[in-house]
Amino acid sequence: MSTSLLFLDTLTGPLQYAFFQKGLVIATISGALLGFVGVYITLRGMSYIGHGLSHAIFGGFAAASLVSASFIYIGAGIWGISSALAINWVTRKHRIGADAAIGVITTASFALGVALLSYYGSSGPSFDNALFGSIYGISPDQIVMLIGVSVATAAFVFFRYRSLLFTTFDPEVAAASGVNVARTEAMLMLLLSLSILATLTVIGVTLVAAMLVIPAVVARMITDSFGRMLVLSTGIGASCGLVGMYLSYFAGVPSGTMIVLTGATVFCLALAWQGWRSLARTAGLDDHHEDAPEAVASPTRST
Amino acid sequence: MTATGVGPVILKLDNITVGYEHAPVLRDVSFHVHSDQFTGIVGPSGSGKTTLLRTLLGALRPQRGTVTTKAGLRMAYVPQLETVNWNFPVTVFECVLMARTEGRQWPRASRADKTDVAAMLDRLGIAEVAQRHIRQLSGGQQQRMFIARALLSNPDLLILDEPTSGVDVSTRHDMLHLLADLHEDGISIVLSTHDLNGMAAHLPHLVTINGKIIADGTPHEVITSDVLERTFGARLEVLEHLGMPIVIDDYHRVGPRAVS
């Protein structure tokens, strides 16, 4: 058998299994979705929120699984969205330091999730699968949910492209130009939490944040154009999901692990291709996006 | 330059007290913007220049007092270059197009969008750098890019925060002419500056502040040793050269530390 035929056979072999077909589809879409959303998250210096939110959702995941297996995603979704809006509110209002608040809220939620799963067990995915991702036991509902979230996210970005770009680049000037920054940011947080929730099963709680960051950072190293970065990051995320899923199958390790390791490999390749200077382009991606504190007391603005 | 402050009032701050986290930066300030305003806000660091501009924009809510804007007033803001994230991945074209947030916002620019942005970049003399990354521009080009973005929304009032900070003499000169042209075109302009000789002395109307409004008038009325002492807390010598007031920075007598 020639090398090319052997390679083709290797690729098509796992596709005879329905679980792998579903896993491959969901991993590829998950990678694309996280790569897409990740552009906005990293450029806003909000990687830490993505990391915290995935841990917060794990708490909701565990608590909801105690109620009912069919309630897991609705419960975790409510928990995640509440956490996202709370984080957004804290970040904007500066009642306490944003890092401290997020650290407390999300890690406490994660710890609660660990405690609940350890004590009561789960009626849904196992502890390890929730943490590191798994291609087994993916239900049609999860695929529908992932596709729904992906379509909603793409539609939001498509129809609000310039407002989103403006608020990401310069929220204060965007607000002065008539963009409803608070609503735009709340929508982004909502879509972020739904994206994390929808991709949790395959990527895993502890590794979702990496897939929010790696494709976007690699894309940033390659291009100086926002539009191209969005396309590249989505493509890199999808490729990592696809390749990582195959590697997961052949290596017999959790899917999230191999997807993230594939992303890390792509990062190294991009670094070798673009050189160390390309890293300079990513400077500032870890700066926390925080508006200047708002003045207090009630306004009196009339027209 | 036309006279300033004779047109109808388009934005009013009346007796406002405003600041951050309960600490007022400006107390009991009243400031009216007319449709033909061309005003420079002058004051030392921390005097409240940016706070005043942010209040005009509606980005800061006053703790006391009222802000009244004319119905349908379109404002645009040009930020300080020092506050911009120059690593953000946008080309000049993408940056200017951000201002088009009304109506269709699809990622792909329409033919009208492309024509308008190209015309604006051409008007400001930076058409040739449209596809460059924003970091690859000179200081003057960067300032023009943000003015192009501001003008694309067809504003009635243009607010600029330190527009000549960090630019060379030639660029500052070009900027003054550009702003004067925009004012002639009917755009009301309010800017902040700490550059007394290079910028403030050339404007038709000045306001000096330091926690409150100290003085208000033409450069001849405002750039005087008495007003500057009340504004900056140090006695500054003012000479007249070719009919313009010139402030002498005498570091032997003023400034944070005396130089021997």
XYZ file of C-alpha atoms in Angstrom:
563
model
C 0.000 0.000 0.000
C 1.421 3.394 -0.975
C 2.058 6.053 1.641
C -0.763 8.245 0.382
C -3.249 5.388 0.515
C -2.088 4.491 3.998
C -2.555 8.103 5.050
C -6.031 8.188 3.504
C -6.928 4.948 5.237
C -5.716 6.380 8.540
C -7.910 9.437 8.065
C -11.036 7.613 7.012
C -10.675 4.702 9.417
C -12.051 6.438 12.515
C -14.903 7.913 10.489
C -16.668 4.554 10.468
C -17.570 5.213 14.096
C -20.592 7.436 14.688
C -19.148 8.793 17.950
C -16.015 9.951 16.118
C -18.010 11.577 13.328
C -19.986 13.570 15.899
C -16.824 14.347 17.844
C -15.014 15.538 14.738
C -17.860 17.847 13.741
C -18.283 19.262 17.222
C -14.511 19.699 17.794
C -14.065 21.503 14.473
C -17.002 23.829 15.055
C -15.913 24.345 18.681
C -12.411 25.311 17.587
C -13.806 27.709 14.991
C -16.234 29.283 17.463
C -13.619 29.755 20.187
C -11.129 31.109 17.659
C -13.748 33.557 16.403
C -14.883 34.811 19.829
C -11.292 34.685 21.072
C -10.279 37.550 18.770
C -12.550 39.944 20.641
C -11.653 38.488 24.032
C -7.880 38.726 23.579
C -7.935 42.149 21.922
C -9.958 43.456 24.850
C -7.372 42.017 27.238
C -10.121 39.805 28.656
C -8.378 36.433 28.459
C -8.589 36.235 32.230
C -12.373 36.547 32.032
C -12.539 33.660 29.562
C -10.433 31.578 31.916
C -12.502 32.532 34.941
C -15.805 32.064 33.189
C -15.021 28.500 32.148
C -14.297 27.690 35.777
C -17.442 29.464 36.943
C -19.555 27.494 34.477
C -18.104 24.276 35.863
C -19.765 25.089 39.193
C -23.106 25.531 37.465
C -22.459 22.379 35.474
C -21.964 20.363 38.664
C -24.882 21.934 40.542
C -27.255 21.433 37.613
C -26.192 17.805 37.175
C -27.445 17.115 40.714
C -30.914 18.163 39.663
C -31.199 16.280 36.398
C -29.047 15.197 33.466
C -31.414 17.008 31.120
C -31.099 20.180 33.186
C -27.288 20.327 32.974
C -26.966 22.715 30.059
C -29.865 24.952 31.009
C -28.634 25.179 34.614
C -24.996 25.666 33.660
C -26.105 28.183 31.045
C -28.038 30.255 33.572
C -25.098 30.031 35.989
C -22.607 30.970 33.299
C -24.617 33.891 31.941
C -25.168 35.204 35.469
C -21.434 34.937 36.134
C -20.628 36.672 32.843
C -22.980 39.559 33.545
C -21.690 39.839 37.115
C -18.098 39.921 35.865
C -19.019 42.525 33.260
C -20.747 44.615 35.904
C -17.808 44.395 38.303
C -15.357 45.276 35.549
C -17.330 48.327 34.519
C -18.232 49.608 37.958
C -14.977 48.946 39.827
C -16.751 48.272 43.074
C -13.725 46.165 43.925
C -10.684 45.286 41.867
C -11.847 43.373 38.790
C -9.087 40.747 39.044
C -9.858 40.106 42.691
C -13.602 39.885 42.104
C -13.231 37.515 39.176
C -10.695 35.436 41.073
C -13.056 35.043 43.991
C -16.283 34.482 42.027
C -14.945 32.040 39.470
C -12.589 29.992 41.605
C -15.219 29.694 44.326
C -17.668 28.470 41.709
C -15.093 25.991 40.400
C -14.362 24.740 43.916
C -18.075 24.317 44.523
C -18.314 22.276 41.336
C -15.445 20.012 42.391
C -16.985 19.533 45.835
C -20.434 18.713 44.459
C -19.147 16.257 41.847
C -16.835 14.575 44.358
C -19.564 14.171 46.961
C -22.628 13.406 44.881
C -21.205 12.252 41.563
C -22.639 13.377 38.251
C -25.642 12.280 36.283
C -23.928 13.767 33.210
C -20.298 13.644 32.058
C -17.653 12.311 34.440
C -15.369 14.554 36.438
C -12.362 13.936 34.156
C -14.398 14.412 30.994
C -15.774 17.716 32.240
C -12.281 18.944 33.078
C -10.356 17.771 30.021
C -12.989 17.058 27.389
C -14.182 13.864 25.789
C -15.477 12.755 22.406
C -17.685 10.101 23.945
C -21.325 10.556 24.737
C -21.932 13.633 22.610
C -25.681 13.982 22.236
C -27.549 15.430 19.242
C -28.760 18.199 21.576
C -25.168 19.306 22.124
C -24.544 19.494 18.397
C -27.726 21.524 17.907
C -26.736 23.810 20.776
C -23.231 24.323 19.387
C -24.522 25.091 15.914
C -27.142 27.454 17.366
C -24.573 29.350 19.429
C -22.190 29.500 16.454
C -24.881 30.884 14.151
C -26.018 33.424 16.780
C -22.429 34.561 17.382
C -21.665 34.874 13.670
C -24.911 36.791 13.098
C -24.207 39.176 15.980
C -20.703 39.893 14.713
C -21.912 40.242 11.121
C -24.656 42.730 11.911
C -22.798 44.657 14.637
C -19.295 44.366 13.149
C -18.260 48.016 13.313
C -19.789 48.722 16.721
C -17.983 45.681 18.107
C -14.708 46.692 16.495
C -15.077 50.269 17.717
C -15.863 49.260 21.312
C -13.001 46.755 21.264
C -10.498 49.338 20.001
C -11.652 52.391 21.919
C -14.793 52.082 24.070
C -14.807 55.694 25.230
C -14.648 57.184 21.746
C -17.199 54.625 20.561
C -19.580 55.747 23.312
C -19.037 59.376 22.349
C -19.855 58.428 18.766
C -23.222 57.025 19.768
C -22.414 53.313 20.156
C -24.208 51.641 23.061
C -21.032 50.235 24.588
C -22.647 48.700 27.688
C -25.165 46.736 25.623
C -22.526 45.634 23.108
C -20.220 44.413 25.881
C -23.061 42.632 27.686
C -23.964 40.837 24.443
C -20.353 39.810 23.943
C -20.164 38.419 27.475
C -23.401 36.544 26.903
C -22.073 34.984 23.693
C -18.756 34.199 25.385
C -20.480 32.299 28.186
C -22.701 30.435 25.706
C -19.656 29.594 23.579
C -17.798 28.199 26.575
C -20.857 26.215 27.607
C -21.392 24.806 24.117
C -17.761 23.711 23.748
C -17.231 22.497 27.304
C -17.842 18.824 26.614
C -15.235 18.376 23.915
C -12.585 20.892 25.007
C -12.980 20.643 28.785
C -13.294 23.285 31.500
C -9.591 23.702 32.155
C -8.622 23.938 28.481
C -11.338 26.119 26.949
C -9.471 29.304 27.861
C -6.426 28.129 25.895
C -8.513 27.757 22.739
C -9.890 31.252 23.240
C -6.371 32.642 23.298
C -4.065 30.521 21.090
C -5.779 30.902 17.669
C -6.237 34.641 18.186
C -2.625 35.169 19.266
C -1.296 33.127 16.315
C -3.517 35.096 13.930
C -2.288 38.359 15.453
C 1.317 37.255 14.874
C 0.540 36.761 11.193
C -1.554 39.801 10.272
C -2.029 43.484 11.095
C -5.584 43.601 9.734
C -8.533 43.017 12.029
C -10.686 41.431 9.301
C -7.950 38.983 8.325
C -7.248 38.212 11.992
C -10.880 37.235 12.477
C -10.824 34.865 9.490
C -7.403 33.412 10.351
C -8.228 32.849 14.002
C -11.453 31.046 13.092
C -9.609 28.858 10.583
C -6.780 28.073 12.999
C -9.275 27.186 15.731
C -11.202 24.875 13.388
C -7.985 23.208 12.186
C -6.800 22.643 15.751
C -10.173 21.081 16.601
C -10.042 18.763 13.597
C -6.410 17.686 13.904
C -6.597 17.493 17.694
C -9.580 15.192 17.493
C -7.717 12.722 15.252
C -4.687 12.834 17.536
C -6.929 12.284 20.529
C -8.400 9.195 18.879
C -5.039 7.671 17.964
C -3.253 8.619 21.191
C -6.164 7.658 23.416
C -5.991 10.830 25.485
C -8.721 13.397 26.273
C -9.778 15.421 23.244
C -9.291 18.833 24.879
C -5.697 17.974 25.686
C -4.775 17.135 22.094
C -6.697 20.106 20.664
C -4.796 22.490 22.922
C -1.466 20.758 22.222
C -2.173 21.104 18.498
C -2.815 24.803 19.079
C 0.445 25.122 20.992
C 2.275 23.419 18.108
C 0.699 25.847 15.632
C 1.858 28.702 17.867
C 5.443 27.365 17.777
C 5.295 26.952 13.993
C 3.981 30.504 13.587
C 6.768 31.752 15.829
C 9.381 29.906 13.755
C 7.843 31.274 10.539
C 7.296 34.864 11.623
C 10.235 35.177 14.003
C 10.443 36.538 17.524
C 9.573 40.038 16.351
C 6.045 38.870 15.574
C 5.504 38.488 19.315
C 5.755 42.264 19.611
C 2.434 42.480 17.798
C 0.780 40.583 20.620
C 1.996 43.099 23.220
C -0.922 44.531 25.130
C -3.166 41.502 24.631
C -2.815 40.725 28.320
C -3.673 44.259 29.399
C -6.961 44.264 31.196
C -9.544 46.361 29.453
C -10.939 48.624 32.099
C -12.804 51.830 31.497
C -11.967 54.885 33.525
C -14.088 54.838 36.645
C -17.449 56.415 36.252
C -18.321 59.487 38.164
C -20.981 58.891 40.729
C -24.295 60.419 41.648
C -27.214 60.962 39.392
C -26.780 62.815 36.140
C -28.929 65.571 34.823
C -28.615 65.549 31.057
C -31.392 66.938 28.990
C -31.880 67.578 25.320
C -10.656 82.739 11.819
C -14.240 83.725 12.498
C -15.448 85.128 15.774
C -16.175 82.548 18.444
C -19.217 82.249 20.604
C -21.837 84.263 18.744
C -23.780 81.323 17.315
C -26.496 79.458 19.182
C -25.501 77.374 22.203
C -25.336 73.673 21.329
C -24.014 72.251 24.609
C -24.223 73.696 28.121
C -22.606 72.686 31.385
C -24.215 74.607 34.214
C -22.687 74.611 37.699
C -21.352 71.085 37.346
C -19.213 69.305 39.895
C -17.588 66.225 38.443
C -14.828 63.787 39.309
C -13.976 60.190 40.025
C -15.076 57.985 42.922
C -16.539 60.876 44.936
C -13.431 63.062 44.561
C -14.394 66.134 42.506
C -11.890 67.271 39.902
C -13.959 70.236 38.739
C -16.213 72.204 41.091
C -19.122 74.390 40.134
C -18.046 74.844 36.521
C -20.237 76.419 33.856
C -19.177 76.158 30.234
C -21.238 76.862 27.125
C -20.329 75.634 23.647
C -21.632 77.661 20.727
C -22.114 76.432 17.187
C -19.106 78.486 16.051
C -16.819 77.733 18.980
C -13.074 77.365 18.584
C -11.789 77.103 22.107
C -8.650 75.835 23.758
C -8.833 74.548 27.337
C -5.546 75.336 29.077
C -4.325 74.165 32.442
C -1.594 72.222 34.237
C -1.578 68.427 34.536
C -4.414 67.245 36.767
C -6.297 70.528 36.412
C -9.359 68.817 34.911
C -8.900 69.416 31.159
C -9.650 65.841 30.155
C -12.378 65.608 32.787
C -14.073 68.639 31.259
C -13.834 67.132 27.762
C -15.198 63.783 28.980
C -18.102 65.578 30.628
C -18.874 67.398 27.394
C -18.879 64.046 25.619
C -21.226 62.498 28.158
C -18.610 59.916 29.181
C -18.587 61.300 32.728
C -21.711 62.015 34.715
C -21.542 65.087 36.928
C -22.185 64.728 40.623
C -24.002 68.041 40.606
C -25.224 70.463 37.973
C -26.846 70.063 34.598
C -25.645 69.170 31.126
C -27.880 70.308 28.281
C -27.290 69.279 24.691
C -29.069 70.483 21.599
C -31.357 67.800 20.209
C -29.605 65.770 17.521
C -26.159 67.185 18.304
C -23.443 65.070 16.674
C -20.173 64.979 18.600
C -16.883 63.374 17.668
C -13.806 62.873 19.801
C -10.120 62.675 18.960
C -8.245 60.970 21.823
C -4.742 61.652 23.050
C -2.282 59.627 21.004
C -0.681 58.377 24.228
C -3.886 56.581 25.201
C -4.203 54.568 21.981
C -3.328 50.861 21.769
C -0.990 51.013 18.777
C -0.676 47.242 18.646
C -4.343 46.852 17.838
C -4.631 45.107 14.458
C -6.297 47.723 12.290
C -5.271 49.426 9.113
C -5.898 53.143 8.638
C -8.894 52.344 6.413
C -10.413 49.987 9.019
C -9.850 52.527 11.779
C -11.549 55.378 9.945
C -14.454 53.165 8.859
C -15.240 52.378 12.516
C -17.062 55.698 12.683
C -19.726 54.400 10.288
C -21.847 52.783 12.982
C -25.201 53.958 11.714
C -27.194 51.764 9.356
C -25.535 48.743 7.768
C -22.524 47.543 9.743
C -21.511 44.516 7.727
C -17.820 43.639 7.716
C -17.460 44.349 4.011
C -17.391 48.071 3.259
C -19.996 49.245 0.788
C -19.047 51.201 -2.312
C -20.296 54.388 -0.619
C -18.237 53.631 2.507
C -15.093 53.118 0.445
C -15.691 56.328 -1.500
C -16.363 58.363 1.651
C -13.355 57.025 3.545
C -11.074 57.544 0.531
C -12.353 61.114 0.128
C -11.819 61.843 3.822
C -8.293 60.413 3.811
C -7.554 62.427 0.684
C -8.898 65.598 2.304
C -6.570 65.081 5.248
C -3.608 64.219 3.030
C -3.140 60.623 4.167
C -4.739 58.712 1.269
C -1.470 56.950 0.464
C -1.294 55.238 3.874
C -4.844 53.809 3.843
C -3.722 50.174 3.922
C -0.913 50.638 6.431
C -1.141 49.479 10.018
C -1.809 52.384 12.385
C 1.537 51.895 14.130
C 3.382 52.568 10.868
C 2.259 56.214 10.677
C 4.066 59.334 11.840
C 2.616 61.274 14.780
C 1.012 63.808 12.464
C -0.499 61.100 10.269
C -1.873 59.315 13.332
C -3.543 62.516 14.499
C -4.992 63.099 11.019
C -6.308 59.548 10.915
C -8.307 60.110 14.098
C -9.572 63.432 12.808
C -10.643 61.641 9.605
C -12.514 59.080 11.707
C -14.162 61.856 13.686
C -15.155 63.801 10.567
C -16.629 60.732 8.873
C -19.557 60.930 11.302
C -20.174 64.505 10.098
C -20.017 66.089 13.570
C -21.333 69.469 14.699
C -18.821 69.515 17.540
C -15.269 68.151 17.401
C -13.517 67.583 20.723
C -9.767 66.937 20.750
C -7.646 65.951 23.728
C -4.112 67.362 23.436
C -4.001 67.206 19.610
C -0.432 68.488 19.387
C 1.035 66.464 22.213
C 4.152 64.641 21.063
C 4.224 66.028 17.526
C 6.941 68.162 15.953
C 6.741 71.889 15.165
C 5.850 71.396 11.511
C 3.066 68.927 12.342
C 1.731 71.265 15.016
C 1.627 74.056 12.466
C -0.227 71.838 9.980
C -2.647 70.776 12.697
C -3.488 74.370 13.561
C -4.243 75.141 9.925
C -6.326 71.997 9.553
C -8.403 72.807 12.639
C -8.864 76.392 11.452
C -10.114 75.084 8.093
C -12.567 72.739 9.809
C -13.802 75.624 11.918
C -14.270 77.695 8.770
C -16.310 74.801 7.395
C -18.743 75.254 10.286
C -17.548 72.679 12.819
C -17.414 73.807 16.422
C -14.102 72.839 18.036
C -13.063 72.428 21.662
C -9.581 71.131 22.438
C -7.333 70.795 25.427
C -3.698 71.782 25.367
C -0.826 72.508 27.691
C 1.150 74.092 24.855
C 0.777 77.809 25.529
C 3.012 79.241 22.807
C 2.645 76.633 20.072
C -1.093 76.110 20.283
C -3.064 78.206 22.753
C -1.746 81.592 21.618
C -2.967 80.859 18.072
C -6.560 80.047 19.010
C -9.339 82.653 18.942
C -10.709 81.718 22.375
C -9.153 80.261 25.511
C -10.376 79.000 28.860
C -7.895 78.342 31.651
C -8.851 75.881 34.376
C -7.454 74.432 37.530
C -10.260 72.655 39.344
C -12.494 75.516 38.288
C -12.551 78.031 35.462
C -9.915 80.677 36.115
C -10.269 82.873 33.026
C -12.109 83.003 29.718
C -11.378 85.185 26.695
C -9.045 85.860 23.797
C -5.357 84.891 24.088
C -4.532 88.527 24.880
C -7.024 88.520 27.735
C -6.061 85.126 29.089
C -2.328 84.753 28.509
C -1.202 87.231 31.131
C 1.141 86.753 34.053
C -1.685 87.159 36.572
C -4.001 84.616 34.937
C -1.176 82.138 34.396
C -0.080 82.471 38.004
C -3.622 81.709 39.163
C -3.823 78.793 36.718
C -0.391 77.207 37.052
C 0.518 78.390 40.534
C 3.729 80.000 39.312
C 4.607 83.414 38.020
C 5.327 83.274 34.259
C 6.726 86.078 32.165
C 4.636 87.080 29.141
C 6.100 89.079 26.243
C 4.474 90.238 23.054
C 5.953 89.294 19.684
C 4.334 90.259 16.344
C 1.096 90.982 18.188
C 0.998 87.608 19.946
C 1.594 86.816 23.608
C 4.644 84.654 24.235
C 5.122 82.877 27.557
C 8.693 82.636 28.818
C 9.525 79.393 30.582
C 11.965 80.636 33.181
C 13.115 77.500 34.910
C 15.373 79.514 37.187
C 12.328 80.942 38.910
C 9.439 78.557 38.240
C 8.753 74.890 37.702
C 8.738 71.950 40.066
C 12.415 72.384 40.995
C 14.586 75.420 40.644
C 17.521 74.934 38.262
C 20.707 76.567 39.393
